[in-house]
Short mmCIF file of C-alpha atoms in Angstrom, two decimals:
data_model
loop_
_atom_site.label_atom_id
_atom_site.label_comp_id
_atom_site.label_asym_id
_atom_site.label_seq_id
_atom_site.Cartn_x
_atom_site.Cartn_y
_atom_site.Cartn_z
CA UNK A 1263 0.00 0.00 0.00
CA UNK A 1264 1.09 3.32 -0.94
CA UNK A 1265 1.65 6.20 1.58
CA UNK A 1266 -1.18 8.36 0.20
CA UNK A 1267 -3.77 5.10 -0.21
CA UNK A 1268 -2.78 4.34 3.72
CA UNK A 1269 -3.21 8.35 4.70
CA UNK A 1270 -6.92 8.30 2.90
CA UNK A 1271 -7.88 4.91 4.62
CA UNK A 1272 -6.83 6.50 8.04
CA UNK A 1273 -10.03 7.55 10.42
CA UNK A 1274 -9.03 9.05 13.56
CA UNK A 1275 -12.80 9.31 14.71
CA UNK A 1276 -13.31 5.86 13.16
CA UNK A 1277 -10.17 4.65 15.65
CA UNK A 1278 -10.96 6.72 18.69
CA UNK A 1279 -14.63 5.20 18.57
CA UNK A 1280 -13.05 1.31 19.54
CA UNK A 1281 -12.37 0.03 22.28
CA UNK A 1282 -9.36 0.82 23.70
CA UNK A 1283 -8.86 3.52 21.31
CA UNK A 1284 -5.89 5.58 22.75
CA UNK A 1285 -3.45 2.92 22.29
CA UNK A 1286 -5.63 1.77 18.93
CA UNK A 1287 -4.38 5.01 18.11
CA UNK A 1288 -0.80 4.63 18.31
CA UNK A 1289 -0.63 1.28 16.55
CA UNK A 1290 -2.31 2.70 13.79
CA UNK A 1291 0.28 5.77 13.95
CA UNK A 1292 3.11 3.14 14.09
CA UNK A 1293 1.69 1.38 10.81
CA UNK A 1294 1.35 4.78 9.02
CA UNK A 1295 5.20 5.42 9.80
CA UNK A 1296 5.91 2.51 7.96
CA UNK A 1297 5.22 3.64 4.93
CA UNK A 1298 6.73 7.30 5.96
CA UNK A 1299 9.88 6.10 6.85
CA UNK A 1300 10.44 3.22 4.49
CA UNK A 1301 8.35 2.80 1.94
CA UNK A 1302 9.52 5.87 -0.11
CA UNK A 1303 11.13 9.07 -0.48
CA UNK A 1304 10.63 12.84 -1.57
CA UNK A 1305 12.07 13.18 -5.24
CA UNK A 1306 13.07 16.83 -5.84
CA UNK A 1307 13.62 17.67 -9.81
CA UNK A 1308 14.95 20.33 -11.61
CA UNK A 1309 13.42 22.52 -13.82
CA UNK A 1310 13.83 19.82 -17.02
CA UNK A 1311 12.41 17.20 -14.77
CA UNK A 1312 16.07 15.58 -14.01
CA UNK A 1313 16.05 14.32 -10.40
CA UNK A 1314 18.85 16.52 -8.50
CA UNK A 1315 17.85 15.09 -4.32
CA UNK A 1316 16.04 12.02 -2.41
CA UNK A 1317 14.98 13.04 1.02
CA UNK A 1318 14.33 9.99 3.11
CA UNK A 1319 12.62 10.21 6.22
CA UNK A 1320 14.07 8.97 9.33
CA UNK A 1321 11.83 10.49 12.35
CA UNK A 1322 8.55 12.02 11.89
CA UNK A 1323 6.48 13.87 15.07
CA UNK A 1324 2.21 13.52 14.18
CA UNK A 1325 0.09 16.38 15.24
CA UNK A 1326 -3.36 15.97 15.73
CA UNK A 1327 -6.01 18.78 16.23
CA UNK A 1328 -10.20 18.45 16.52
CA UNK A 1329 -11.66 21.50 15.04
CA UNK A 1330 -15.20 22.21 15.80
CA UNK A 1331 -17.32 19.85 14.92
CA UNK A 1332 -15.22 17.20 15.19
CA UNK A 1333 -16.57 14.16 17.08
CA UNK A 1334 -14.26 12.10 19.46
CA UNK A 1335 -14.44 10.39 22.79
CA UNK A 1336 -13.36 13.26 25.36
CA UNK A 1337 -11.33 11.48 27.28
CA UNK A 1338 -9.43 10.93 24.94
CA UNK A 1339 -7.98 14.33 24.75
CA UNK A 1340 -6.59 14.77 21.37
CA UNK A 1341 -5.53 18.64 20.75
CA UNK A 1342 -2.53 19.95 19.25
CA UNK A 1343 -2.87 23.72 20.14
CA UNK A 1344 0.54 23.65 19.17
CA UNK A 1345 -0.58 23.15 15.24
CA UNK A 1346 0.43 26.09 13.36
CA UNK A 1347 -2.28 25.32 10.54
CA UNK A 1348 -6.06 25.09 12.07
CA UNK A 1349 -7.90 27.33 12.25
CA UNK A 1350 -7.85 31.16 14.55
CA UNK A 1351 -4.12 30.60 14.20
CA UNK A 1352 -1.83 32.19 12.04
CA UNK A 1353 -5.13 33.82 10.14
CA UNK A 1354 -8.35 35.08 11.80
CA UNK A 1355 -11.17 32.94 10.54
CA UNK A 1356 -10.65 29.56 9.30
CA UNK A 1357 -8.13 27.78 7.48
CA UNK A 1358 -8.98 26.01 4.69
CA UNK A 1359 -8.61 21.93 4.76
CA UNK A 1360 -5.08 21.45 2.96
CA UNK A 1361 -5.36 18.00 0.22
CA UNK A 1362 -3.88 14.96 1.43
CA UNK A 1363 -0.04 14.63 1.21
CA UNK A 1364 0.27 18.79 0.81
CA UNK A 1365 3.81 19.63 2.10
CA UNK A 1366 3.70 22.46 4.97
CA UNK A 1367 5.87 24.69 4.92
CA UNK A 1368 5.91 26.43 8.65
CA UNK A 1369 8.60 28.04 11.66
CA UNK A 1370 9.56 24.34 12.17
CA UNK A 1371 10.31 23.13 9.52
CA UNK A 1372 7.94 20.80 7.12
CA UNK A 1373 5.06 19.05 7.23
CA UNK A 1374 3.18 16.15 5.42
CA UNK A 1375 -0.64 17.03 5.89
CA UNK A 1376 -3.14 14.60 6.02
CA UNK A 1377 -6.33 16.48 7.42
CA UNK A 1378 -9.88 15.34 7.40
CA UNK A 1379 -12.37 18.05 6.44
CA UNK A 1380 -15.53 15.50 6.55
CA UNK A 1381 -14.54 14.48 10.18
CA UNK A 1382 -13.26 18.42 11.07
CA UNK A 1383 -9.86 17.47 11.87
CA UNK A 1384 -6.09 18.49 11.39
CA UNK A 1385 -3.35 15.87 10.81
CA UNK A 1386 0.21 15.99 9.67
CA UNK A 1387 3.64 14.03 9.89
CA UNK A 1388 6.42 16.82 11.02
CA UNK A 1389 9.73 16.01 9.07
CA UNK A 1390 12.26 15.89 11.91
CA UNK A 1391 14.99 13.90 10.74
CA UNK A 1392 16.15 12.97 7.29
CA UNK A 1393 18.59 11.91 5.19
CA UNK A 1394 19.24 14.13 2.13
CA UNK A 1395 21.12 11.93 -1.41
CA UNK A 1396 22.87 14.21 -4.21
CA UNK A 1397 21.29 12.14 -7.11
CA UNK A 1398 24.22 13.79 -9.49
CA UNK A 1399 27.35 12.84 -7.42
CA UNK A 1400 25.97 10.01 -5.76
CA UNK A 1401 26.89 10.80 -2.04
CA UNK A 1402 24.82 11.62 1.08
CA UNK A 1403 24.52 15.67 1.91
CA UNK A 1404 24.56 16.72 5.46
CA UNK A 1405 24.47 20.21 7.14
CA UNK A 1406 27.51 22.14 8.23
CA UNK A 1407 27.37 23.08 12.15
CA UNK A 1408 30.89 24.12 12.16
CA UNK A 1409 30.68 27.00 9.51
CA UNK A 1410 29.66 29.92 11.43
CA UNK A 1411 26.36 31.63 10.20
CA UNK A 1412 27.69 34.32 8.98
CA UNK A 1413 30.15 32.56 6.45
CA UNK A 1414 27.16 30.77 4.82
CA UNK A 1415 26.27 27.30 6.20
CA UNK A 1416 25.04 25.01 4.06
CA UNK A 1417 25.06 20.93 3.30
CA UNK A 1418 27.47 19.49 2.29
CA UNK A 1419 28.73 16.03 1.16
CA UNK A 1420 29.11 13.61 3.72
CA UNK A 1421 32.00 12.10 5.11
CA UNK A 1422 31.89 8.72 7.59
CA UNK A 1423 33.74 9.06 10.37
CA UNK A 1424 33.25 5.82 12.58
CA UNK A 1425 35.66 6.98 15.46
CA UNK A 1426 32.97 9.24 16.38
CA UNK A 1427 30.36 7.86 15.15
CA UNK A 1428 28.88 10.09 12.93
CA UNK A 1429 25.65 9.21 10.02
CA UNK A 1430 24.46 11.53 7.69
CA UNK A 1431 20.69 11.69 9.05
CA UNK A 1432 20.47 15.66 9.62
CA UNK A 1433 17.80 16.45 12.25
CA UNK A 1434 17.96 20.45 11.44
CA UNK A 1435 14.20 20.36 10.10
CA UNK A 1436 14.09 23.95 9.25
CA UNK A 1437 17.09 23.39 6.42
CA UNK A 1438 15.08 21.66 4.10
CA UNK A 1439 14.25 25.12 3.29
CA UNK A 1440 17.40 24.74 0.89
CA UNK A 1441 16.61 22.11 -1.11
CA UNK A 1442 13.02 22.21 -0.88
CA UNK A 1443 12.57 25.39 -2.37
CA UNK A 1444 11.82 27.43 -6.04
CA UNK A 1445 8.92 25.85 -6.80
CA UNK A 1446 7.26 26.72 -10.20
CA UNK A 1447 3.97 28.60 -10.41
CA UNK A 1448 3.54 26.91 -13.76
CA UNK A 1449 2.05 23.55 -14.31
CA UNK A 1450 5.89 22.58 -15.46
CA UNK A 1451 8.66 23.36 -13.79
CA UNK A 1452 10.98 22.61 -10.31
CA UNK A 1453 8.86 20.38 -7.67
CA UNK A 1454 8.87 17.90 -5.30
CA UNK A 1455 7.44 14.13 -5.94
CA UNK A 1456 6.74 11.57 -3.24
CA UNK A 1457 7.83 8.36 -4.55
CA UNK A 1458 6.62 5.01 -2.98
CA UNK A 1459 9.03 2.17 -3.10
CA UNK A 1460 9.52 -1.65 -1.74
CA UNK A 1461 9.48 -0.99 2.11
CA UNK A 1462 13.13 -0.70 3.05
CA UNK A 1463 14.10 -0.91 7.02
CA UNK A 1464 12.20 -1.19 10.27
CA UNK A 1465 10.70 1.62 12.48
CA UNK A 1466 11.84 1.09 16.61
CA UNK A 1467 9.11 -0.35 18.35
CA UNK A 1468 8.34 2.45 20.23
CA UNK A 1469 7.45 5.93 20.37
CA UNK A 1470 9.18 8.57 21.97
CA UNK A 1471 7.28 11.99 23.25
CA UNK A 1472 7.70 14.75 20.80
CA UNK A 1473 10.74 17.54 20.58
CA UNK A 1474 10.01 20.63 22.20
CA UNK A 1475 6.76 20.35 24.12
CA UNK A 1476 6.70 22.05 27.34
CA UNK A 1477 4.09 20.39 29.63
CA UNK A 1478 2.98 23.76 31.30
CA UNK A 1479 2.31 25.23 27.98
CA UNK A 1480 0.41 22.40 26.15
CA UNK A 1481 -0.39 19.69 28.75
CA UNK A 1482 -3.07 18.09 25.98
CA UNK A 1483 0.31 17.07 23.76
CA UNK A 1484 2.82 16.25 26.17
CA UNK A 1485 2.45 12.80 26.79
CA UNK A 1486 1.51 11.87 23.71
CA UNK A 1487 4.48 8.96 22.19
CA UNK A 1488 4.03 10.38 18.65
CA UNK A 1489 7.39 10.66 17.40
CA UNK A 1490 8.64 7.44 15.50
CA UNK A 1491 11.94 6.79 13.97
CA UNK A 1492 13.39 4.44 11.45
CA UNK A 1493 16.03 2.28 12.70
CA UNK A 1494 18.97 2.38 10.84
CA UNK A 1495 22.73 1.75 11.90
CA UNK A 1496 24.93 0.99 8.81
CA UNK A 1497 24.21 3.40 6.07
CA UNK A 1498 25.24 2.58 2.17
CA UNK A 1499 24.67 5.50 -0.38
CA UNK A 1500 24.22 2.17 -3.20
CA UNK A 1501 20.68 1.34 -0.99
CA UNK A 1502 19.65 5.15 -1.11
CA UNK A 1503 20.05 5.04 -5.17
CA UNK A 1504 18.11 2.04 -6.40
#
């Protein structure tokens, strides 16, 4: 099954009605990070349709948000103030229902939307880790910490270093700014691709709670175990280009 077939069969009021539905919930989160994490990649092309990066997911962070109208079980306590797109945030008024598998572009970084407008929900996958593959020189790309700012950081091709044990996964989410950027206004033209492929890997077993959610400010997301990463220890640049 294909990401965007399992992210139109997923029902989060459908779940949350069963028995048991909290941790329903998470298994069916778990199952849905399959397919993010291994069974594909964003293709970025060039502006004469010649593939120029893969970005490969390795964690992803969901956010879930009711909006009004939205029936669920209260005690299950599902809301994501912490969404930047739902609505009374960021506009006054609504926000419209982005499609399924619309990339969000936001202050952290990018999402991969998969909202509900029949049940009145918001639902996305935030891209926190990845691993980014030069498709023209073959190598993995990774982002510079040790250029300062002001010199221009950027990626830059990756080099192993097993001594301190170093991968090219980059978990700077905002960066993908620089390669997933210029998109055409025209019907032709630079844009990103999701491509679904033979699931490749394993995602760990467990969730962990989410980056950067202070429990005084949003004590409905705290707890919540929705960040899920691939697991991956040796990495080959000849699995990332087949």
């Amino acid at each position: 099954m294909g990401l965007k077939t399992a992210l139109e069969n997923f029902s989060l009021c459908k779940i949350l009605s069963e028995k048991d539905g909290t941790n329903k919930l998470l298994e069916e989160l778990k199952k849905l990070a399959n397919s993010f994490l291994c069974g594909g990649y964003i293709s970025v092309k060039d502006g004469n349709g010649k593939e120029v990066y893969r970005i490969f997911l390795h964690t992803i962070e969901y956010y879930l948000h009711p909006e009004e109208g939205c029936v669920i079980p209260n005690e299950n306590k599902i809301q994501d103030d912490i969404m930047y797109h739902r609505n009374g945030k960021g506009i006054e008024g609504d926000y419209p229902y982005l499609p399924i598998m619309s990339l969000h572009a936001h202050d952290s970084g990018y999402d991969i939307a998969f909202e509900n407008e029949k049940e009145k929900y918001r639902a996305s996958a935030l891209i926190r880790e990845y691993v980014v593959v030069d498709m023209k020189n073959k190598c993995f790309l990774v982002w510079d910490k040790r250029t300062k700012e002001e010199e221009g950081q950027k990626f830059i091709p990756y080099k192993e270093d097993r001594e301190n044990n170093s991968s090219p996964v980059n978990n700077q989410s905002t960066y993908l700014k620089k390669l997933l950027t210029g998109f055409s206004l025209e019907e032709q033209g630079y844009h990103p691709v999701w491509v679904d492929i033979k699931c490749k890997g394993k995602v760990a077993d467990k969730g962990n709670r989410r980056k950067g959610i202070r429990e005084d400010h949003y004590p409905t997301s705290y707890n919540h175990e929705w960040q899920f990463s691939k697991e991956s220890k040796v990495y080959s640049i000849e699995d990332y280009l087949k």
